[in-house]
XYZ file of C-alpha atoms in Angstrom:
762
model
C 0.000 0.000 0.000
C 1.406 3.378 -0.986
C 1.946 5.797 1.863
C 0.686 9.387 1.752
C 4.176 10.754 2.455
C 5.774 8.888 -0.473
C 4.706 11.580 -2.902
C 5.880 14.391 -0.619
C 9.305 13.188 0.495
C 11.747 11.999 -2.162
C 14.775 10.110 -0.852
C 16.720 10.795 -4.042
C 17.170 14.460 -3.174
C 19.125 13.975 0.056
C 19.656 10.288 0.820
C 21.005 9.211 -2.554
C 23.248 12.271 -2.878
C 24.702 11.695 0.575
C 25.260 8.013 -0.137
C 26.962 8.810 -3.431
C 29.182 11.428 -1.782
C 30.333 8.938 0.828
C 31.064 6.307 -1.808
C 33.070 8.511 -4.174
C 34.547 10.864 -1.576
C 33.511 13.887 -3.655
C 31.274 16.557 -2.152
C 29.870 18.936 -4.732
C 27.619 21.925 -4.218
C 26.528 24.616 -6.665
C 29.453 26.899 -5.768
C 31.975 24.603 -4.082
C 33.701 21.374 -4.973
C 35.788 19.301 -2.621
C 37.364 15.868 -2.930
C 38.950 13.719 -0.259
C 36.465 14.803 2.389
C 35.438 11.198 3.022
C 37.995 8.405 3.091
C 37.268 4.699 3.447
C 38.645 3.192 6.643
C 41.473 0.760 5.935
C 41.097 -2.632 7.586
C 44.117 -4.612 6.420
C 44.988 -5.372 10.051
C 44.309 -3.913 13.481
C 47.461 -1.788 13.514
C 46.579 -0.347 10.110
C 43.087 0.566 11.317
C 44.349 2.283 14.471
C 46.985 4.202 12.516
C 44.458 5.299 9.893
C 42.164 6.692 12.589
C 45.015 8.925 13.801
C 45.955 10.447 10.436
C 46.123 14.224 10.181
C 46.065 15.971 6.793
C 47.519 19.405 6.188
C 45.050 21.544 4.194
C 47.471 22.694 1.498
C 48.459 21.846 -2.043
C 50.214 18.484 -2.143
C 51.897 19.004 -5.512
C 54.731 21.444 -6.068
C 58.246 21.993 -4.840
C 59.417 21.268 -1.311
C 58.409 23.885 1.237
C 58.536 24.301 4.987
C 55.181 22.610 5.496
C 56.756 19.243 4.662
C 59.532 19.462 7.245
C 59.100 18.450 10.902
C 58.596 21.345 13.283
C 59.842 21.557 16.860
C 56.240 21.909 18.005
C 55.522 18.465 16.507
C 57.578 16.707 19.194
C 55.300 14.378 21.101
C 52.325 15.335 18.925
C 53.134 14.040 15.434
C 55.313 11.074 14.575
C 58.560 12.169 12.861
C 58.936 8.954 10.828
C 55.440 7.857 9.762
C 54.685 9.809 6.612
C 54.102 8.574 3.053
C 56.358 8.968 0.053
C 55.637 11.186 -2.913
C 53.556 14.337 -2.955
C 51.892 13.518 0.394
C 55.244 13.455 2.206
C 55.083 15.742 5.227
C 51.493 16.777 4.530
C 49.962 13.546 5.785
C 51.008 13.135 9.411
C 50.108 10.710 12.187
C 49.424 11.562 15.805
C 52.060 10.443 18.256
C 51.469 7.663 20.735
C 49.794 9.688 23.511
C 48.759 12.787 21.566
C 45.090 13.691 21.517
C 42.721 16.249 20.006
C 40.866 18.421 22.497
C 37.090 18.709 22.605
C 35.018 21.771 23.383
C 34.599 22.206 27.150
C 32.248 24.304 29.240
C 33.482 27.798 30.119
C 31.563 28.034 33.397
C 34.318 26.605 35.616
C 36.913 28.933 34.111
C 34.711 32.007 34.551
C 33.990 31.111 38.184
C 37.709 30.830 38.981
C 38.534 34.107 37.214
C 35.894 36.227 38.925
C 38.291 37.617 41.552
C 41.057 38.533 39.114
C 39.186 40.574 36.495
C 38.313 44.239 36.131
C 35.886 45.667 33.621
C 37.450 47.515 30.699
C 35.176 50.511 31.278
C 36.418 50.906 34.859
C 40.104 51.351 33.901
C 41.277 54.835 32.829
C 42.694 55.080 29.338
C 46.033 56.366 30.630
C 46.540 53.199 32.753
C 45.729 50.570 30.117
C 49.418 49.896 29.429
C 49.983 48.559 32.961
C 47.137 46.031 32.715
C 47.097 42.626 31.049
C 44.214 41.739 28.781
C 42.421 38.479 29.606
C 40.939 36.500 26.699
C 38.779 33.387 26.741
C 38.672 31.607 23.362
C 39.647 34.891 21.697
C 36.923 36.877 23.503
C 38.024 39.751 25.730
C 36.794 39.170 29.295
C 38.448 42.063 31.065
C 41.704 43.456 32.398
C 44.011 42.395 35.186
C 47.135 43.803 36.758
C 50.454 42.108 36.137
C 50.564 40.560 39.605
C 46.926 39.498 39.440
C 47.517 37.906 36.024
C 50.400 35.848 37.401
C 48.283 34.817 40.362
C 45.419 33.903 38.030
C 47.706 31.686 35.938
C 48.979 29.836 39.005
C 45.449 29.518 40.374
C 44.015 28.139 37.120
C 46.847 25.642 36.667
C 46.562 24.433 40.252
C 42.805 24.026 39.870
C 43.390 22.149 36.618
C 45.833 19.779 38.314
C 43.335 19.142 41.098
C 40.530 18.341 38.657
C 38.382 21.401 39.411
C 38.919 22.582 35.825
C 38.972 20.198 32.913
C 42.434 18.923 32.023
C 42.072 20.043 28.379
C 41.829 23.744 29.309
C 44.904 25.639 28.125
C 46.298 28.629 30.062
C 48.814 30.917 28.321
C 50.448 34.135 29.410
C 52.451 36.583 27.275
C 53.571 39.340 29.658
C 56.854 40.111 27.892
C 55.419 40.609 24.405
C 51.718 41.385 24.429
C 50.663 41.634 28.058
C 47.934 39.063 27.514
C 46.462 36.102 29.336
C 44.972 33.618 26.864
C 42.655 30.822 28.006
C 41.246 28.239 25.595
C 38.497 25.690 26.110
C 37.671 25.126 22.437
C 38.177 21.934 20.469
C 40.696 20.995 17.804
C 43.874 21.621 19.821
C 46.631 18.972 19.791
C 47.629 18.097 23.363
C 50.098 15.640 24.844
C 50.572 14.362 28.410
C 53.733 14.899 30.468
C 54.662 14.159 34.068
C 54.586 17.081 36.510
C 57.868 17.812 38.288
C 58.188 20.011 41.401
C 61.622 21.024 42.672
C 63.139 18.470 40.263
C 61.305 15.667 42.067
C 58.991 13.212 40.343
C 55.614 13.280 42.082
C 54.753 9.651 41.304
C 55.130 7.516 44.450
C 54.977 3.811 45.210
C 51.492 4.239 46.646
C 50.341 5.769 43.367
C 51.797 2.818 41.453
C 49.961 0.378 43.723
C 46.683 2.206 43.141
C 47.284 2.158 39.377
C 47.744 -1.614 39.417
C 44.427 -1.954 41.218
C 42.467 -0.180 38.485
C 40.719 -2.214 35.806
C 41.210 -0.462 32.477
C 43.307 2.224 30.858
C 40.667 4.958 31.008
C 40.497 4.730 34.797
C 44.297 4.871 35.018
C 44.485 7.998 32.859
C 41.717 9.649 34.876
C 43.572 8.818 38.107
C 46.846 10.340 36.865
C 45.106 13.557 35.792
C 42.993 13.985 38.921
C 45.913 13.313 41.266
C 48.012 16.001 39.600
C 50.659 13.573 38.364
C 50.182 14.135 34.627
C 49.285 17.305 32.750
C 48.114 17.921 29.176
C 50.125 20.611 27.400
C 49.656 22.414 24.103
C 52.522 23.680 21.934
C 52.199 27.317 23.111
C 51.987 26.423 26.801
C 54.896 24.022 26.367
C 57.148 26.929 25.345
C 56.907 28.198 28.924
C 57.968 24.840 30.395
C 61.264 22.971 30.750
C 60.732 19.266 30.042
C 63.230 16.527 30.924
C 63.667 13.682 28.437
C 64.136 10.985 31.069
C 64.395 10.552 34.837
C 68.194 10.806 34.916
C 68.026 14.363 33.539
C 66.437 15.560 36.785
C 69.846 15.213 38.458
C 71.687 17.331 35.884
C 71.315 20.608 37.811
C 68.777 22.185 35.447
C 65.461 23.182 36.990
C 62.694 21.270 35.193
C 58.944 21.711 35.367
C 57.859 18.520 33.567
C 59.211 15.177 32.397
C 58.413 13.032 29.347
C 56.341 9.900 29.873
C 58.846 7.977 27.753
C 61.270 8.931 24.952
C 59.330 6.614 22.601
C 56.164 8.672 23.188
C 57.116 10.848 20.211
C 56.532 7.882 17.864
C 53.235 6.732 16.396
C 51.487 3.437 17.058
C 53.137 1.621 14.157
C 56.612 3.059 14.752
C 56.530 2.248 18.473
C 55.956 -1.454 17.734
C 59.345 -1.796 15.971
C 61.858 -3.584 18.238
C 65.181 -1.762 18.641
C 63.979 0.987 16.286
C 66.746 3.342 17.428
C 69.365 1.018 15.870
C 67.874 1.154 12.346
C 68.307 3.570 9.476
C 65.558 6.184 9.544
C 64.314 5.305 6.047
C 63.811 1.680 7.078
C 61.821 2.786 10.126
C 59.662 4.913 7.820
C 59.088 1.982 5.445
C 57.959 -0.280 8.279
C 55.826 2.357 10.013
C 54.121 3.713 6.907
C 53.996 0.797 4.448
C 54.891 -2.683 5.631
C 52.994 -2.676 8.923
C 49.841 -1.558 7.084
C 50.240 -4.086 4.261
C 50.885 -7.038 6.562
C 48.269 -9.779 6.619
C 46.694 -10.582 9.969
C 43.228 -10.546 11.501
C 41.597 -7.254 10.613
C 38.440 -7.829 12.669
C 37.050 -9.977 15.451
C 34.183 -11.160 13.249
C 35.610 -11.690 9.754
C 33.123 -14.469 9.011
C 30.214 -12.039 9.521
C 31.639 -9.264 7.354
C 31.314 -8.820 3.599
C 34.312 -6.695 2.672
C 35.178 -6.295 -0.984
C 38.566 -7.971 -0.488
C 40.206 -9.247 2.678
C 43.152 -11.412 3.700
C 43.488 -13.247 7.005
C 46.401 -15.221 8.387
C 45.601 -18.719 9.608
C 48.034 -18.807 12.539
C 49.045 -15.310 13.712
C 51.492 -15.271 16.599
C 52.614 -12.881 19.281
C 56.149 -11.613 18.993
C 58.643 -13.412 21.201
C 60.302 -10.057 21.807
C 58.050 -7.031 21.657
C 57.854 -3.435 22.733
C 55.662 -1.976 25.436
C 53.253 -0.727 22.768
C 52.663 -4.271 21.518
C 51.575 -5.247 25.004
C 49.262 -2.235 25.172
C 47.659 -3.316 21.895
C 46.746 -6.660 23.464
C 43.242 -5.859 24.764
C 43.324 -8.017 27.870
C 41.286 -5.424 29.773
C 38.239 -5.964 27.587
C 36.053 -8.939 28.416
C 34.922 -9.103 24.794
C 38.458 -9.261 23.448
C 40.053 -11.457 26.107
C 42.113 -14.203 24.498
C 42.556 -12.307 21.227
C 46.062 -10.758 21.513
C 47.664 -13.471 19.372
C 45.045 -13.123 16.641
C 45.452 -9.362 16.540
C 49.089 -9.671 15.467
C 50.055 -9.765 11.815
C 52.980 -12.121 11.443
C 54.804 -15.191 12.698
C 58.136 -15.905 14.359
C 60.626 -17.671 12.088
C 64.084 -19.173 12.472
C 66.076 -16.906 10.147
C 69.598 -17.658 8.920
C 71.855 -15.128 7.195
C 73.789 -16.885 4.433
C 74.286 -17.270 0.689
C 72.833 -20.655 -0.188
C 72.355 -22.164 -3.639
C 72.089 -18.768 -5.360
C 68.324 -18.365 -4.935
C 68.501 -15.579 -2.347
C 70.388 -12.986 -4.355
C 69.664 -9.321 -3.691
C 66.567 -9.200 -1.428
C 65.088 -12.589 -2.346
C 64.388 -15.220 0.310
C 64.697 -18.982 0.549
C 61.816 -20.637 2.408
C 61.574 -24.055 4.003
C 58.922 -25.979 2.065
C 58.273 -28.284 5.032
C 57.472 -25.269 7.218
C 55.058 -24.025 4.545
C 53.374 -27.425 4.436
C 52.945 -27.241 8.214
C 51.052 -23.952 7.849
C 53.717 -21.241 7.919
C 52.210 -17.972 6.618
C 49.190 -19.731 5.159
C 46.350 -17.273 4.624
C 42.844 -17.070 3.217
C 41.831 -14.555 0.562
C 38.166 -13.543 0.410
C 36.357 -11.446 -2.150
C 32.717 -10.372 -2.083
C 30.652 -9.998 -5.239
C 27.475 -7.991 -4.779
C 24.703 -6.771 -6.998
C 21.416 -5.002 -6.462
C 18.451 -5.154 -8.775
C 17.938 -1.908 -10.667
C 14.306 -1.286 -11.540
C 14.719 2.167 -13.012
C 16.043 1.473 -16.505
C 14.903 -2.092 -17.142
C 13.490 -5.146 -15.458
C 16.122 -7.434 -13.984
C 15.746 -10.727 -12.189
C 18.060 -13.354 -10.772
C 18.138 -16.694 -12.549
C 20.350 -19.128 -14.419
C 20.666 -18.194 -18.105
C 20.124 -20.990 -20.620
C 21.005 -21.535 -24.233
C 18.499 -21.525 -27.041
C 17.951 -25.265 -26.736
C 17.222 -24.908 -23.007
C 20.415 -26.545 -21.677
C 22.619 -24.627 -19.201
C 26.043 -23.542 -20.353
C 29.272 -24.700 -18.704
C 29.897 -21.205 -17.381
C 26.709 -21.485 -15.300
C 27.050 -25.082 -14.128
C 27.434 -24.119 -10.444
C 24.354 -21.850 -10.372
C 20.988 -22.995 -9.116
C 17.647 -22.069 -10.642
C 17.634 -18.757 -8.757
C 20.983 -17.765 -10.261
C 22.999 -18.154 -7.052
C 26.063 -20.425 -6.699
C 26.027 -23.455 -4.443
C 27.852 -23.265 -1.121
C 31.239 -24.968 -1.453
C 31.260 -24.916 -5.266
C 34.688 -24.439 -6.806
C 34.529 -21.603 -9.329
C 37.175 -21.121 -11.976
C 38.155 -18.072 -13.976
C 35.413 -16.599 -16.215
C 32.654 -18.691 -14.607
C 29.422 -17.035 -13.487
C 29.176 -16.105 -9.824
C 25.750 -14.407 -10.022
C 23.252 -15.276 -12.730
C 20.712 -12.690 -13.803
C 18.768 -11.670 -16.872
C 17.485 -8.345 -18.090
C 14.219 -7.826 -19.941
C 14.636 -5.104 -22.499
C 11.959 -2.740 -23.744
C 11.726 -4.615 -27.034
C 10.577 -7.681 -25.141
C 13.827 -9.611 -25.564
C 15.793 -11.061 -22.669
C 19.538 -10.445 -22.424
C 22.115 -12.128 -20.224
C 23.612 -9.744 -17.638
C 25.327 -12.239 -15.326
C 28.415 -11.409 -13.260
C 31.513 -13.511 -13.944
C 34.773 -14.035 -12.127
C 37.612 -11.955 -13.487
C 40.601 -13.393 -15.253
C 43.062 -15.191 -12.950
C 40.401 -15.293 -10.201
C 39.149 -18.511 -8.644
C 37.925 -19.843 -5.315
C 35.209 -21.642 -3.418
C 31.832 -20.188 -2.549
C 31.853 -19.557 1.186
C 28.593 -17.717 1.784
C 25.589 -16.429 -0.155
C 23.287 -13.802 1.361
C 20.193 -12.524 -0.434
C 18.703 -9.252 0.714
C 14.945 -8.760 0.385
C 13.224 -5.943 -1.409
C 11.844 -3.021 0.568
C 8.114 -2.953 0.138
C 6.482 0.280 -0.983
C 5.604 2.275 2.133
C 7.165 -0.273 4.492
C 8.124 0.945 7.970
C 9.954 -2.189 9.116
C 13.209 -0.887 10.595
C 14.957 -4.283 10.472
C 14.265 -4.798 6.786
C 15.372 -1.273 5.914
C 18.575 -1.626 7.904
C 19.473 -4.993 6.383
C 18.980 -3.815 2.818
C 19.822 -0.133 2.985
C 22.277 -0.442 0.102
C 19.909 -2.618 -1.941
C 16.506 -0.889 -1.988
C 15.189 -3.215 -4.694
C 16.776 -6.410 -3.382
C 20.229 -7.816 -3.971
C 22.703 -10.598 -3.255
C 26.175 -10.909 -1.775
C 28.442 -13.839 -2.636
C 31.703 -14.404 -0.775
C 34.457 -16.299 -2.634
C 37.364 -17.681 -0.588
C 40.682 -19.217 -1.622
C 43.562 -20.544 0.474
C 46.998 -19.172 -0.315
C 50.261 -20.751 0.774
C 53.594 -18.920 0.353
C 55.097 -19.411 -3.084
C 57.801 -17.913 -5.279
C 57.038 -14.244 -5.847
C 55.208 -13.543 -2.577
C 56.490 -10.551 -0.625
C 57.592 -10.652 3.014
C 59.162 -8.197 5.411
C 60.603 -8.126 8.885
C 59.683 -5.497 11.468
C 62.691 -3.452 10.346
C 61.861 -2.747 6.705
C 63.848 -5.716 5.361
C 61.469 -6.569 2.543
C 62.003 -9.317 -0.009
C 60.263 -11.844 -2.224
C 60.537 -15.614 -2.165
C 63.103 -16.773 -4.687
C 62.817 -20.487 -4.013
C 61.121 -22.943 -1.662
C 63.552 -25.777 -0.895
C 62.725 -29.036 0.797
C 63.869 -29.426 4.379
C 66.318 -32.178 3.401
C 68.281 -29.761 1.192
C 68.563 -26.950 3.747
C 71.444 -26.600 6.231
C 70.943 -27.711 9.831
C 72.679 -27.266 13.183
C 74.063 -29.976 15.415
C 70.791 -29.839 17.381
C 68.888 -30.528 14.146
C 67.396 -27.038 13.807
C 66.600 -26.133 10.197
C 66.001 -22.443 9.364
C 62.605 -21.412 8.049
C 63.995 -18.457 6.085
C 67.438 -17.724 4.623
C 68.250 -14.107 3.737
C 71.250 -12.587 1.974
C 74.071 -11.153 4.152
C 74.259 -8.026 1.969
C 70.894 -6.922 3.393
C 72.547 -5.503 6.525
C 75.367 -3.271 5.201
C 73.127 -1.765 2.496
C 69.964 -1.197 4.547
C 71.700 -0.769 7.921
C 69.057 -2.553 9.977
C 71.073 -3.489 13.027
C 67.824 -3.744 14.952
C 66.980 -6.974 13.123
C 70.260 -8.529 14.236
C 69.509 -7.569 17.827
C 65.958 -8.894 17.511
C 67.303 -12.219 16.211
C 69.591 -12.540 19.233
C 66.841 -11.459 21.639
C 64.356 -13.845 20.002
C 66.824 -16.672 20.346
C 67.143 -15.968 24.056
C 63.378 -15.511 24.410
C 62.831 -18.959 22.901
C 64.850 -20.291 25.842
C 62.672 -18.441 28.376
C 64.512 -15.114 28.743
C 62.316 -11.983 28.706
C 63.834 -9.060 26.809
C 62.557 -5.486 26.587
C 62.876 -4.122 23.036
C 61.083 -0.778 23.456
C 62.894 1.993 21.531
C 65.301 4.124 23.595
C 65.014 1.847 26.642
C 65.897 -1.583 25.272
C 68.678 -3.880 26.365
C 72.197 -3.239 25.067
C 73.978 -5.657 22.678
C 76.311 -6.732 25.499
C 73.359 -7.643 27.706
C 71.753 -9.619 24.878
C 74.991 -11.468 24.183
C 75.379 -12.352 27.852
C 71.798 -13.653 28.010
C 72.424 -15.740 24.902
C 75.637 -17.127 26.358
C 73.820 -18.226 29.528
C 71.445 -20.228 27.312
C 74.333 -22.190 25.812
C 74.807 -20.258 22.549
C 77.551 -18.034 21.254
C 77.317 -14.372 22.208
C 77.490 -13.329 18.571
C 74.565 -15.523 17.519
C 76.686 -17.549 15.079
C 76.418 -21.312 14.864
C 77.974 -24.188 12.965
C 75.797 -25.636 10.213
C 75.913 -28.819 8.186
C 75.054 -28.926 4.504
C 71.746 -30.574 3.714
C 72.992 -31.573 0.260
C 76.295 -33.215 1.222
C 76.073 -33.711 4.988
C 79.460 -32.097 5.580
C 80.113 -29.211 7.952
C 79.984 -25.784 6.363
C 83.315 -24.063 6.908
C 81.880 -20.649 7.730
C 79.754 -19.894 10.782
C 76.216 -18.714 10.025
C 74.297 -16.097 11.991
C 70.905 -17.511 12.990
C 68.133 -16.342 15.290
C 64.394 -16.007 15.770
C 62.861 -13.030 13.972
C 59.287 -11.851 13.487
C 58.265 -11.753 9.812
C 55.173 -10.367 8.103
C 53.406 -11.644 4.997
C 52.505 -8.633 2.874
C 49.445 -8.298 0.698
C 51.558 -8.219 -2.502
C 51.227 -11.856 -3.565
C 52.089 -13.602 -6.804
C 48.498 -14.753 -7.354
C 47.425 -11.112 -7.637
C 50.359 -10.017 -9.805
C 51.067 -12.921 -12.143
C 49.930 -12.714 -15.745
C 50.863 -14.345 -19.018
C 49.884 -14.274 -22.659
C 50.960 -15.762 -25.944
C 48.351 -14.153 -28.159
C 45.682 -11.652 -27.295
C 44.252 -8.220 -27.889
C 46.357 -5.431 -29.391
C 46.095 -1.670 -29.360
C 44.337 -0.418 -32.467
C 46.834 2.440 -33.005
C 50.233 0.966 -32.142
C 49.283 -2.696 -32.730
C 51.202 -3.555 -29.561
C 49.763 -5.738 -26.774
C 47.485 -3.939 -24.346
C 48.574 -3.587 -20.721
C 45.457 -4.464 -18.710
C 45.907 -7.636 -16.653
C 42.194 -8.348 -16.592
C 42.207 -8.339 -20.402
C 45.192 -10.691 -20.622
C 47.472 -7.803 -21.477
C 51.227 -7.947 -21.769
C 54.062 -6.817 -19.510
C 56.105 -3.793 -20.500
C 59.558 -4.721 -21.813
C 61.497 -1.480 -21.384
C 65.099 -0.290 -21.286
C 66.197 -2.093 -18.124
C 64.986 -5.446 -19.408
C 66.569 -4.782 -22.793
C 69.899 -3.846 -21.195
C 69.831 -7.029 -19.126
C 69.462 -9.209 -22.218
C 72.126 -7.193 -24.042
C 74.533 -7.877 -21.183
C 73.833 -11.601 -21.552
C 74.283 -11.457 -25.325
C 70.797 -12.873 -25.923
C 70.136 -11.193 -29.263
C 67.492 -13.697 -30.337
C 65.543 -13.164 -27.116
C 65.640 -9.395 -27.629
C 64.282 -9.763 -31.150
C 61.567 -12.107 -29.935
C 60.378 -9.811 -27.135
C 60.647 -6.496 -28.924
C 59.534 -7.565 -32.389
C 57.954 -10.972 -32.960
C 55.819 -10.890 -29.768
C 55.116 -7.168 -29.974
C 54.204 -5.457 -33.258
C 55.730 -7.182 -36.334
C 54.843 -5.495 -39.606
C 55.821 -5.827 -43.266
C 56.347 -2.809 -45.531
C 57.283 -2.393 -49.184
C 60.229 -0.043 -49.803
C 60.993 1.565 -53.150
C 64.505 0.551 -54.188
C 64.992 3.833 -56.097
C 64.142 6.502 -53.504
C 64.265 4.302 -50.331
C 60.856 5.477 -49.178
C 57.945 3.332 -48.018
C 55.559 2.404 -50.788
C 51.806 2.800 -50.709
C 49.453 -0.161 -50.886
C 46.321 0.466 -52.938
C 43.076 -1.405 -53.212
C 44.664 -3.890 -55.583
C 47.205 -4.705 -52.852
C 49.979 -3.839 -55.296
C 52.747 -1.506 -54.045
C 53.327 1.832 -55.730
C 55.724 4.689 -55.038
C 54.147 8.154 -54.951
C 57.517 9.834 -55.458
C 58.968 7.773 -58.327
C 55.649 6.855 -59.959
C 56.539 4.272 -62.659
C 60.121 5.350 -63.308
C 61.615 2.513 -61.325
C 59.029 -0.071 -60.321
C 61.287 -2.069 -58.001
C 60.328 -2.799 -54.391
C 61.886 -4.626 -51.440
C 59.938 -6.129 -48.572
C 61.083 -5.335 -45.032
C 59.966 -6.510 -41.586
C 59.969 -3.655 -39.099
C 58.042 -2.885 -35.897
C 54.755 -1.160 -36.535
C 55.824 1.586 -34.122
C 58.763 2.300 -36.479
C 56.309 2.705 -39.348
C 54.295 5.178 -37.223
C 57.495 7.083 -36.431
C 58.304 7.475 -40.121
C 54.815 8.788 -40.848
C 54.875 11.227 -37.917
C 58.254 12.593 -39.038
C 56.922 13.012 -42.556
C 54.014 15.046 -41.196
C 56.563 17.427 -39.643
C 58.524 17.782 -42.893
C 61.303 15.381 -41.915
C 62.157 12.702 -44.462
C 63.377 9.318 -43.259
C 64.527 6.679 -45.741
C 64.997 2.926 -45.362
C 68.094 1.707 -47.212
C 67.908 -1.925 -48.330
C 70.439 -4.224 -49.980
C 68.816 -3.670 -53.386
C 68.386 0.108 -53.123
C 69.637 2.326 -55.975
C 71.614 4.604 -53.650
C 73.539 1.661 -52.251
C 74.265 0.326 -55.745
C 75.484 3.753 -56.842
C 78.013 3.911 -54.021
C 79.203 0.405 -54.844
C 79.723 1.379 -58.525
C 81.849 4.381 -57.545
C 83.990 2.205 -55.324
């Protein structure tokens, strides 16, 4: 039944425009146009999601030459991470909040006004000649009144003491500028970047053992933060208020003789969430820390949600057996949500990697450059095995034509092979194995002429998997007020279907991996366990990396993590938090107590010959991440296929079975090997071979008429001799483009008249 309000209110005016703006990220109005206002939340893993929620964009032009806005500022310390920023035009403009930084919210002004009542004088009550001896008092940029210099100082001390006692909200900022402007600025508005620091009085830390005991008795982090603020142990400072403070970097600085007012919570508090999870980050090259913080940690495969089976994301990857790091930083332990009853028992699943036995050696030539050698037996046991899921969705569109779900049939009534896994309703069977180019959703469209066309959705090229789940959403009835139905099918007002396709992926040659220190690499070979080297205890490494990775990338932190992981496997707990981690001597001593060499080297035996390898090999336990760049998503091949209509060269789209660009670096590589036949095959026979007729008198390309007989437009019939050449079609286009610019280019053949003339003269 049609409702009375259906003709009055049209959801297309507001609802559809809002939905479209959120989907495309473009907000357009009659006089304004803005893009990038809405950004889809990234859910590759939990760390990626948390880091994305703390991004801060600078509202300026991203393109152009380098300017001061890209460089770190001294006011960014403790508020924005100095290492987590992307490459390219967004470098420096896209920042990330530091570990404990926060954005203030708007707070009530009543408490501030009540505490200022005894320190203010009305502007009208002060003579004009005495204004220069008074300080102006502002609240959120609004002039409240005047105050003498002594009263202004007393007001600042009073407000800060009340803030430390909890009488005024901790986000209220109190600034005084007596030397320059004679102003007292107070802010309670939102949008200010604040960071917490410890309060120091007379160079003494106010935190006592009783306070620590009370903190341990609290249940969650919010109660602990509230306790520290209300007890006057921690204070939130803004960049302007921080200029009037002297902050110590660590506890030992309080004994240096300098009078401090505050102390940092931890030196690693200036880093972001992703950067603070890197073990021994202070021992790595800064570019490697940036790679791990900005790229690798966000591309690592883990568990992105607590309910992945109930979600229908477009694409998702989940690791089968995520592990906690054997050696981790304090931030990794904070990310383990043990305080939440809902998330208890999930800290291992929230990680995005596994611990591997990593050896540093050159073995069999398959780990050159940054390639890796993997243990095939470890892969068979489930090492870095993941599941890739993709959701196909479609909603029935009733505006332009009538559509319905169903299995298409041929003219004789028999189903085609591409639709063999679809039922009569056009939906695939649960558990059916779909191959490339097979139908995943069957539907037909009834055209206006009365004919029925096939509009099914097929799997893309190189895509395959098993049907994991099929969900059909009902149509919303005209004038329906059922909230549950509208919520379930908000994106599909006319009814739709969602089909989830899943495929299991084991590590293979070409998959990309990275350690926590930016040591990225791809698998070069997967060797059987019998062919890999082993120690006298029978330990076989899971991964073998090239020794040249350390002097070129300068990631000493990975060496320390390998030693610490080796000791942790024997039951030794090691702190790897940046700027407060154990020293190399302490790690070596802990390793020596476990029965290993201090350096981490061990004697290995060859798996191929059984003899002892003469050189010692560095081996340890290191945390590795499987990145989302996998060979199954990148691989493509073609022998024949579609070509560009202009250049007659293979197209480049992978979904259309396009080719791979063979450019100067690949050509130079084959030239260095002397593979002339391979160069000709790649750049001519498999690209754009073409035959042309060349006039042997003037050495110009002949024209081919309707009779398919060659003729020279320059020589006419004076010398009707032609030679056939095989050249790339792009060369033929080059000749024609040069001719259009008045530049003549001639092709000299063995039978050309000019060549014969020179031979006669000789």
